[in-house]
PDB file of C-alpha atoms in Angstrom:
ATOM      1  CA  LYS Q 288     -79.218 -69.654 -74.786  1.00 61.00           C
ATOM      2  CA  ASN Q 289     -81.460 -70.946 -72.992  1.00 74.00           C
ATOM      3  CA  GLU Q 290     -83.397 -74.057 -74.358  1.00 89.00           C
ATOM      4  CA  VAL Q 291     -86.847 -72.893 -73.957  1.00 94.00           C
ATOM      5  CA  GLU Q 292     -87.484 -69.009 -74.644  1.00 95.00           C
ATOM      6  CA  GLN Q 293     -91.030 -67.801 -72.983  1.00 96.00           C
ATOM      7  CA  SER Q 294     -92.149 -64.256 -74.683  1.00 96.00           C
ATOM      8  CA  PRO Q 295     -93.233 -61.812 -73.081  1.00 97.00           C
ATOM      9  CA  GLN Q 296     -91.821 -62.101 -69.809  1.00 95.00           C
ATOM     10  CA  ASN Q 297     -94.828 -59.920 -68.687  1.00 96.00           C
ATOM     11  CA  LEU Q 298     -97.843 -58.948 -69.908  1.00 97.00           C
ATOM     12  CA  THR Q 299    -100.940 -56.845 -68.733  1.00 97.00           C
ATOM     13  CA  ALA Q 300    -103.577 -57.087 -70.096  1.00 97.00           C
ATOM     14  CA  GLN Q 301    -107.658 -55.331 -69.964  1.00 97.00           C
ATOM     15  CA  GLU Q 302    -110.595 -57.779 -69.424  1.00 98.00           C
ATOM     16  CA  GLY Q 303    -111.672 -59.812 -71.949  1.00 97.00           C
ATOM     17  CA  GLU Q 304    -108.704 -59.425 -74.000  1.00 97.00           C
ATOM     18  CA  PHE Q 305    -107.319 -61.944 -76.016  1.00 98.00           C
ATOM     19  CA  ILE Q 306    -103.869 -63.132 -74.466  1.00 98.00           C
ATOM     20  CA  THR Q 307    -100.930 -65.131 -76.549  1.00 98.00           C
ATOM     21  CA  ILE Q 308     -97.685 -66.783 -74.256  1.00 98.00           C
ATOM     22  CA  ASN Q 309     -95.153 -68.219 -77.020  1.00 98.00           C
ATOM     23  CA  CYS Q 310     -92.948 -70.940 -76.306  1.00 98.00           C
ATOM     24  CA  SER Q 311     -90.404 -71.970 -78.462  1.00 97.00           C
ATOM     25  CA  TYR Q 312     -87.122 -74.913 -77.672  1.00 96.00           C
ATOM     26  CA  SER Q 313     -84.285 -75.444 -79.276  1.00 93.00           C
ATOM     27  CA  VAL Q 314     -84.205 -79.651 -78.026  1.00 89.00           C
ATOM     28  CA  GLY Q 315     -85.936 -82.306 -79.252  1.00 90.00           C
ATOM     29  CA  ILE Q 316     -89.035 -82.752 -77.192  1.00 92.00           C
ATOM     30  CA  SER Q 317     -91.462 -85.360 -76.331  1.00 90.00           C
ATOM     31  CA  ALA Q 318     -94.097 -83.506 -74.266  1.00 91.00           C
ATOM     32  CA  LEU Q 319     -94.320 -80.177 -73.328  1.00 95.00           C
ATOM     33  CA  HIS Q 320     -96.496 -78.809 -70.640  1.00 94.00           C
ATOM     34  CA  TRP Q 321     -98.058 -75.742 -69.774  1.00 96.00           C
ATOM     35  CA  LEU Q 322     -98.292 -74.480 -65.837  1.00 94.00           C
ATOM     36  CA  GLN Q 323     -99.809 -72.037 -64.201  1.00 95.00           C
ATOM     37  CA  GLN Q 324     -98.556 -70.333 -61.118  1.00 93.00           C
ATOM     38  CA  HIS Q 325    -100.477 -67.941 -58.996  1.00 88.00           C
ATOM     39  CA  PRO Q 326     -98.738 -65.609 -56.161  1.00 83.00           C
ATOM     40  CA  GLY Q 327     -99.453 -68.101 -53.559  1.00 77.00           C
ATOM     41  CA  GLY Q 328     -96.903 -70.602 -55.288  1.00 78.00           C
ATOM     42  CA  GLY Q 329     -98.965 -72.922 -56.386  1.00 82.00           C
ATOM     43  CA  ILE Q 330     -98.444 -74.606 -59.789  1.00 87.00           C
ATOM     44  CA  VAL Q 331    -101.207 -76.241 -61.496  1.00 88.00           C
ATOM     45  CA  SER Q 332    -100.827 -78.407 -64.897  1.00 87.00           C
ATOM     46  CA  LEU Q 333    -102.995 -77.086 -67.301  1.00 92.00           C
ATOM     47  CA  PHE Q 334    -102.109 -79.052 -70.466  1.00 92.00           C
ATOM     48  CA  MET Q 335     -99.326 -81.160 -71.730  1.00 91.00           C
ATOM     49  CA  LEU Q 336     -98.958 -81.740 -75.727  1.00 92.00           C
ATOM     50  CA  SER Q 337     -97.127 -83.871 -77.462  1.00 91.00           C
ATOM     51  CA  SER Q 338     -98.859 -82.873 -80.973  1.00 92.00           C
ATOM     52  CA  GLY Q 339    -101.596 -80.365 -82.491  1.00 94.00           C
ATOM     53  CA  LYS Q 340    -103.807 -78.402 -80.393  1.00 96.00           C
ATOM     54  CA  LYS Q 341    -105.558 -78.562 -76.708  1.00 96.00           C
ATOM     55  CA  LYS Q 342    -108.925 -76.973 -75.503  1.00 97.00           C
ATOM     56  CA  HIS Q 343    -109.862 -76.530 -71.710  1.00 94.00           C
ATOM     57  CA  GLY Q 344    -112.808 -73.647 -71.355  1.00 96.00           C
ATOM     58  CA  ARG Q 345    -110.954 -70.722 -71.975  1.00 97.00           C
ATOM     59  CA  LEU Q 346    -107.248 -71.672 -72.644  1.00 97.00           C
ATOM     60  CA  ILE Q 347    -106.357 -73.293 -76.400  1.00 98.00           C
ATOM     61  CA  ALA Q 348    -103.042 -74.748 -76.400  1.00 98.00           C
ATOM     62  CA  THR Q 349    -100.685 -75.644 -79.753  1.00 98.00           C
ATOM     63  CA  ILE Q 350     -97.546 -76.574 -80.405  1.00 97.00           C
ATOM     64  CA  ASN Q 351     -95.803 -76.841 -83.636  1.00 96.00           C
ATOM     65  CA  ILE Q 352     -92.948 -80.040 -83.563  1.00 93.00           C
ATOM     66  CA  GLN Q 353     -91.460 -78.524 -86.574  1.00 94.00           C
ATOM     67  CA  GLU Q 354     -90.541 -75.468 -85.580  1.00 95.00           C
ATOM     68  CA  LYS Q 355     -90.151 -76.041 -82.126  1.00 96.00           C
ATOM     69  CA  HIS Q 356     -93.344 -73.746 -80.979  1.00 97.00           C
ATOM     70  CA  SER Q 357     -95.954 -73.975 -78.981  1.00 98.00           C
ATOM     71  CA  SER Q 358     -98.626 -70.746 -77.906  1.00 98.00           C
ATOM     72  CA  LEU Q 359    -101.153 -70.432 -74.507  1.00 98.00           C
ATOM     73  CA  HIS Q 360    -103.924 -68.601 -75.585  1.00 98.00           C
ATOM     74  CA  ILE Q 361    -106.318 -67.264 -73.132  1.00 98.00           C
ATOM     75  CA  THR Q 362    -109.871 -65.978 -74.590  1.00 97.00           C
ATOM     76  CA  ALA Q 363    -111.908 -63.529 -72.470  1.00 97.00           C
ATOM     77  CA  SER Q 364    -109.066 -62.977 -69.870  1.00 97.00           C
ATOM     78  CA  HIS Q 365    -110.560 -62.161 -66.258  1.00 97.00           C
ATOM     79  CA  PRO Q 366    -108.829 -60.451 -63.647  1.00 96.00           C
ATOM     80  CA  ARG Q 367    -108.050 -64.238 -61.869  1.00 95.00           C
ATOM     81  CA  ASP Q 368    -106.331 -65.022 -64.767  1.00 96.00           C
ATOM     82  CA  SER Q 369    -103.567 -62.970 -63.484  1.00 96.00           C
ATOM     83  CA  ALA Q 370    -100.256 -65.593 -62.759  1.00 96.00           C
ATOM     84  CA  VAL Q 371     -97.408 -66.727 -63.935  1.00 96.00           C
ATOM     85  CA  TYR Q 372     -97.414 -69.202 -66.948  1.00 97.00           C
ATOM     86  CA  ILE Q 373     -94.439 -71.679 -67.144  1.00 96.00           C
ATOM     87  CA  CYS Q 374     -94.030 -73.757 -70.398  1.00 96.00           C
ATOM     88  CA  ALA Q 375     -91.706 -76.482 -69.753  1.00 95.00           C
ATOM     89  CA  VAL Q 376     -90.546 -78.843 -71.886  1.00 94.00           C
ATOM     90  CA  ARG Q 377     -89.370 -82.918 -71.726  1.00 91.00           C
ATOM     91  CA  PRO Q 378     -86.059 -83.795 -73.752  1.00 89.00           C
ATOM     92  CA  GLY Q 379     -86.064 -87.519 -75.229  1.00 81.00           C
ATOM     93  CA  SER Q 380     -88.713 -89.870 -73.982  1.00 73.00           C
ATOM     94  CA  GLN Q 381     -87.928 -89.585 -70.528  1.00 71.00           C
ATOM     95  CA  GLY Q 382     -85.614 -86.679 -69.658  1.00 79.00           C
ATOM     96  CA  ASN Q 383     -86.279 -84.220 -66.715  1.00 86.00           C
ATOM     97  CA  LEU Q 384     -88.236 -81.121 -67.263  1.00 90.00           C
ATOM     98  CA  ILE Q 385     -86.460 -77.740 -68.934  1.00 92.00           C
ATOM     99  CA  PHE Q 386     -88.593 -74.817 -67.520  1.00 92.00           C
ATOM    100  CA  GLY Q 387     -88.819 -71.706 -69.428  1.00 93.00           C
ATOM    101  CA  LYS Q 388     -88.688 -68.329 -66.833  1.00 91.00           C
ATOM    102  CA  GLY Q 389     -92.192 -67.933 -67.340  1.00 94.00           C
ATOM    103  CA  THR Q 390     -94.521 -65.076 -68.307  1.00 97.00           C
ATOM    104  CA  LYS Q 391     -96.462 -62.944 -65.453  1.00 96.00           C
ATOM    105  CA  LEU Q 392     -99.659 -61.826 -66.783  1.00 97.00           C
ATOM    106  CA  SER Q 393    -101.630 -59.799 -65.461  1.00 97.00           C
ATOM    107  CA  VAL Q 394    -105.517 -58.912 -66.139  1.00 97.00           C
ATOM    108  CA  LYS Q 395    -106.924 -55.591 -65.135  1.00 97.00           C
ATOM    109  CA  PRO Q 396    -110.525 -55.129 -64.340  1.00 96.00           C
TER     110      PRO Q 396
ATOM    111  CA  GLY F  47    -107.237 -84.712 -63.337  1.00 62.00           C
ATOM    112  CA  ALA F  48    -105.081 -85.854 -61.545  1.00 70.00           C
ATOM    113  CA  VAL F  49    -104.048 -84.294 -57.940  1.00 88.00           C
ATOM    114  CA  VAL F  50    -100.987 -84.392 -56.213  1.00 93.00           C
ATOM    115  CA  SER F  51    -100.846 -83.016 -52.497  1.00 94.00           C
ATOM    116  CA  GLN F  52     -97.950 -81.655 -50.030  1.00 95.00           C
ATOM    117  CA  HIS F  53     -98.201 -81.136 -46.278  1.00 96.00           C
ATOM    118  CA  PRO F  54     -97.830 -79.105 -44.552  1.00 96.00           C
ATOM    119  CA  SER F  55     -98.365 -75.989 -46.485  1.00 93.00           C
ATOM    120  CA  ARG F  56     -95.957 -73.775 -44.858  1.00 95.00           C
ATOM    121  CA  VAL F  57     -93.612 -74.257 -41.956  1.00 96.00           C
ATOM    122  CA  ILE F  58     -91.584 -72.310 -39.524  1.00 97.00           C
ATOM    123  CA  CYS F  59     -89.050 -73.712 -37.634  1.00 96.00           C
ATOM    124  CA  LYS F  60     -85.899 -72.695 -35.230  1.00 96.00           C
ATOM    125  CA  SER F  61     -82.532 -73.372 -37.094  1.00 97.00           C
ATOM    126  CA  GLY F  62     -80.924 -76.720 -36.753  1.00 96.00           C
ATOM    127  CA  THR F  63     -83.689 -78.692 -36.988  1.00 97.00           C
ATOM    128  CA  SER F  64     -85.559 -80.827 -39.379  1.00 97.00           C
ATOM    129  CA  VAL F  65     -88.909 -80.710 -41.230  1.00 97.00           C
ATOM    130  CA  LYS F  66     -90.550 -83.893 -42.995  1.00 97.00           C
ATOM    131  CA  ILE F  67     -92.473 -82.606 -46.753  1.00 97.00           C
ATOM    132  CA  GLU F  68     -94.958 -84.820 -47.508  1.00 97.00           C
ATOM    133  CA  CYS F  69     -95.542 -85.788 -51.335  1.00 96.00           C
ATOM    134  CA  ARG F  70     -98.549 -87.718 -52.307  1.00 95.00           C
ATOM    135  CA  SER F  71    -100.565 -88.873 -55.699  1.00 94.00           C
ATOM    136  CA  LEU F  72    -103.915 -89.296 -54.550  1.00 92.00           C
ATOM    137  CA  ASP F  73    -105.391 -90.927 -57.271  1.00 88.00           C
ATOM    138  CA  PHE F  74    -102.889 -92.039 -59.500  1.00 91.00           C
ATOM    139  CA  GLN F  75     -99.643 -93.940 -59.087  1.00 91.00           C
ATOM    140  CA  ALA F  76     -96.069 -93.242 -59.616  1.00 91.00           C
ATOM    141  CA  THR F  77     -93.281 -94.713 -59.603  1.00 89.00           C
ATOM    142  CA  THR F  78     -91.489 -91.377 -59.826  1.00 92.00           C
ATOM    143  CA  MET F  79     -91.538 -87.938 -58.775  1.00 95.00           C
ATOM    144  CA  PHE F  80     -89.631 -84.974 -58.437  1.00 95.00           C
ATOM    145  CA  TRP F  81     -88.562 -82.627 -56.038  1.00 97.00           C
ATOM    146  CA  TYR F  82     -87.683 -78.949 -56.675  1.00 96.00           C
ATOM    147  CA  ARG F  83     -87.162 -76.253 -55.265  1.00 95.00           C
ATOM    148  CA  GLN F  84     -87.748 -72.281 -56.136  1.00 92.00           C
ATOM    149  CA  PHE F  85     -86.162 -68.817 -54.559  1.00 89.00           C
ATOM    150  CA  PRO F  86     -88.209 -65.717 -55.497  1.00 85.00           C
ATOM    151  CA  LYS F  87     -88.995 -64.871 -58.848  1.00 81.00           C
ATOM    152  CA  GLN F  88     -86.939 -67.726 -60.548  1.00 85.00           C
ATOM    153  CA  SER F  89     -87.832 -70.490 -61.949  1.00 87.00           C
ATOM    154  CA  LEU F  90     -88.023 -74.184 -60.480  1.00 90.00           C
ATOM    155  CA  MET F  91     -84.960 -76.053 -60.064  1.00 92.00           C
ATOM    156  CA  LEU F  92     -85.172 -79.777 -59.681  1.00 94.00           C
ATOM    157  CA  MET F  93     -83.154 -81.219 -56.993  1.00 96.00           C
ATOM    158  CA  ALA F  94     -83.913 -85.150 -56.820  1.00 95.00           C
ATOM    159  CA  THR F  95     -85.424 -87.739 -58.746  1.00 94.00           C
ATOM    160  CA  SER F  96     -87.459 -90.311 -56.570  1.00 91.00           C
ATOM    161  CA  ASN F  97     -87.659 -93.317 -57.782  1.00 89.00           C
ATOM    162  CA  GLU F  98     -90.341 -95.888 -55.534  1.00 88.00           C
ATOM    163  CA  GLY F  99     -87.973 -98.579 -53.430  1.00 85.00           C
ATOM    164  CA  SER F 100     -84.448 -97.046 -54.245  1.00 86.00           C
ATOM    165  CA  LYS F 101     -82.305 -94.391 -53.967  1.00 89.00           C
ATOM    166  CA  ALA F 102     -83.161 -90.677 -55.259  1.00 92.00           C
ATOM    167  CA  THR F 103     -80.842 -89.416 -57.837  1.00 93.00           C
ATOM    168  CA  TYR F 104     -79.790 -86.147 -56.868  1.00 95.00           C
ATOM    169  CA  GLU F 105     -78.967 -83.474 -59.115  1.00 94.00           C
ATOM    170  CA  GLN F 106     -75.204 -81.886 -58.694  1.00 92.00           C
ATOM    171  CA  GLY F 107     -75.207 -79.629 -56.134  1.00 93.00           C
ATOM    172  CA  VAL F 108     -77.731 -80.301 -53.556  1.00 94.00           C
ATOM    173  CA  GLU F 109     -76.308 -82.200 -50.438  1.00 93.00           C
ATOM    174  CA  LYS F 110     -77.964 -85.596 -50.049  1.00 92.00           C
ATOM    175  CA  ASP F 111     -77.119 -85.784 -46.987  1.00 94.00           C
ATOM    176  CA  LYS F 112     -79.242 -82.571 -46.021  1.00 96.00           C
ATOM    177  CA  PHE F 113     -81.894 -83.280 -48.185  1.00 97.00           C
ATOM    178  CA  LEU F 114     -83.319 -86.842 -47.621  1.00 96.00           C
ATOM    179  CA  ILE F 115     -85.678 -88.306 -49.908  1.00 95.00           C
ATOM    180  CA  ASN F 116     -87.812 -91.191 -49.243  1.00 91.00           C
ATOM    181  CA  HIS F 117     -90.108 -92.997 -51.850  1.00 90.00           C
ATOM    182  CA  ALA F 118     -91.505 -95.678 -49.813  1.00 83.00           C
ATOM    183  CA  SER F 119     -94.595 -96.446 -51.592  1.00 90.00           C
ATOM    184  CA  LEU F 120     -96.267 -95.694 -55.321  1.00 92.00           C
ATOM    185  CA  THR F 121     -98.444 -92.550 -53.734  1.00 93.00           C
ATOM    186  CA  LEU F 122     -95.700 -91.032 -51.364  1.00 94.00           C
ATOM    187  CA  SER F 123     -92.346 -89.681 -51.112  1.00 95.00           C
ATOM    188  CA  THR F 124     -91.454 -87.296 -48.248  1.00 96.00           C
ATOM    189  CA  LEU F 125     -88.484 -84.903 -48.115  1.00 97.00           C
ATOM    190  CA  THR F 126     -86.838 -83.908 -45.007  1.00 97.00           C
ATOM    191  CA  VAL F 127     -84.312 -81.115 -44.398  1.00 97.00           C
ATOM    192  CA  THR F 128     -82.091 -82.078 -41.938  1.00 96.00           C
ATOM    193  CA  SER F 129     -80.122 -79.912 -39.509  1.00 96.00           C
ATOM    194  CA  ALA F 130     -82.598 -76.866 -41.396  1.00 96.00           C
ATOM    195  CA  HIS F 131     -80.774 -73.331 -42.022  1.00 96.00           C
ATOM    196  CA  PRO F 132     -82.201 -69.956 -42.910  1.00 96.00           C
ATOM    197  CA  GLU F 133     -80.617 -70.255 -46.254  1.00 95.00           C
ATOM    198  CA  ASP F 134     -82.822 -73.283 -46.639  1.00 96.00           C
ATOM    199  CA  SER F 135     -86.142 -71.165 -46.655  1.00 96.00           C
ATOM    200  CA  SER F 136     -87.515 -71.213 -49.788  1.00 95.00           C
ATOM    201  CA  PHE F 137     -90.411 -72.896 -52.000  1.00 95.00           C
ATOM    202  CA  TYR F 138     -90.534 -76.654 -52.332  1.00 96.00           C
ATOM    203  CA  ILE F 139     -92.496 -78.192 -54.783  1.00 95.00           C
ATOM    204  CA  CYS F 140     -92.907 -82.214 -55.439  1.00 95.00           C
ATOM    205  CA  SER F 141     -94.247 -83.722 -59.217  1.00 94.00           C
ATOM    206  CA  ALA F 142     -95.664 -87.546 -59.225  1.00 93.00           C
ATOM    207  CA  ARG F 143     -94.948 -88.633 -62.414  1.00 90.00           C
ATOM    208  CA  ASP F 144     -98.318 -91.144 -63.955  1.00 88.00           C
ATOM    209  CA  SER F 145     -96.829 -94.632 -64.614  1.00 86.00           C
ATOM    210  CA  SER F 146    -100.178 -95.766 -66.009  1.00 84.00           C
ATOM    211  CA  GLY F 147     -98.917 -94.732 -69.522  1.00 73.00           C
ATOM    212  CA  SER F 148     -99.882 -91.215 -69.934  1.00 73.00           C
ATOM    213  CA  ASN F 149     -96.559 -90.456 -68.220  1.00 75.00           C
ATOM    214  CA  GLU F 150     -98.397 -87.227 -67.755  1.00 83.00           C
ATOM    215  CA  GLN F 151     -96.499 -85.192 -64.606  1.00 87.00           C
ATOM    216  CA  PHE F 152     -98.414 -83.306 -62.425  1.00 90.00           C
ATOM    217  CA  PHE F 153     -97.526 -80.253 -59.439  1.00 91.00           C
ATOM    218  CA  GLY F 154     -98.046 -80.416 -56.076  1.00 92.00           C
ATOM    219  CA  PRO F 155     -99.017 -76.901 -54.408  1.00 90.00           C
ATOM    220  CA  GLY F 156     -95.787 -76.610 -52.473  1.00 93.00           C
ATOM    221  CA  THR F 157     -94.319 -76.596 -49.338  1.00 95.00           C
ATOM    222  CA  ARG F 158     -93.347 -72.858 -48.224  1.00 95.00           C
ATOM    223  CA  LEU F 159     -90.309 -73.500 -45.656  1.00 96.00           C
ATOM    224  CA  THR F 160     -89.123 -71.006 -43.013  1.00 96.00           C
ATOM    225  CA  VAL F 161     -86.064 -71.212 -41.315  1.00 96.00           C
ATOM    226  CA  LEU F 162     -85.559 -68.458 -38.279  1.00 96.00           C
TER     227      LEU F 162
END
């Protein structure tokens, strides 16, 4: 079993839909990252969370430390949101990031 | 937000040549930088951890003599792929950890290496 599991693996949505991507992990962590990787390859750091909830524009990230679960929500999705979304956790206080396999999102106009 | 740059963004080279990739943290200091490799449709794989002023720590299976890492300042780390072969063709991504206390880790845009 992978230490970081993301669901779904692939997601197709219509423009305007509300999207949720889930991340579950099995180790104790000090931080969780949500990353966005566009087809060209470049990675953008969206959020780093250690508790609670963060919001940036149309993106919302939540984390439940007790349940070892995080969600990334996209409101009013747009075709430009099409990308691979990656969850990564830092075990302990200084451990190296452990990456999920990513969720490929495609938003159709 | 904090920015990490990589140069070049893509490079094509002949087999046997060496290629240097630079990674810079533009508006923060990073005592620790990370180098990852990503093959198509796969997740990022950590190659090595680079610490300013000391030797890099390589992950198991990564040849330190082939992938030379230099972290000479708090804002610059370089990865040199020596005597490159076609199997080294990949997407190389660096990441830098903010030393200021936030500990947040920021990623560069990546370098696509093609070895002919």
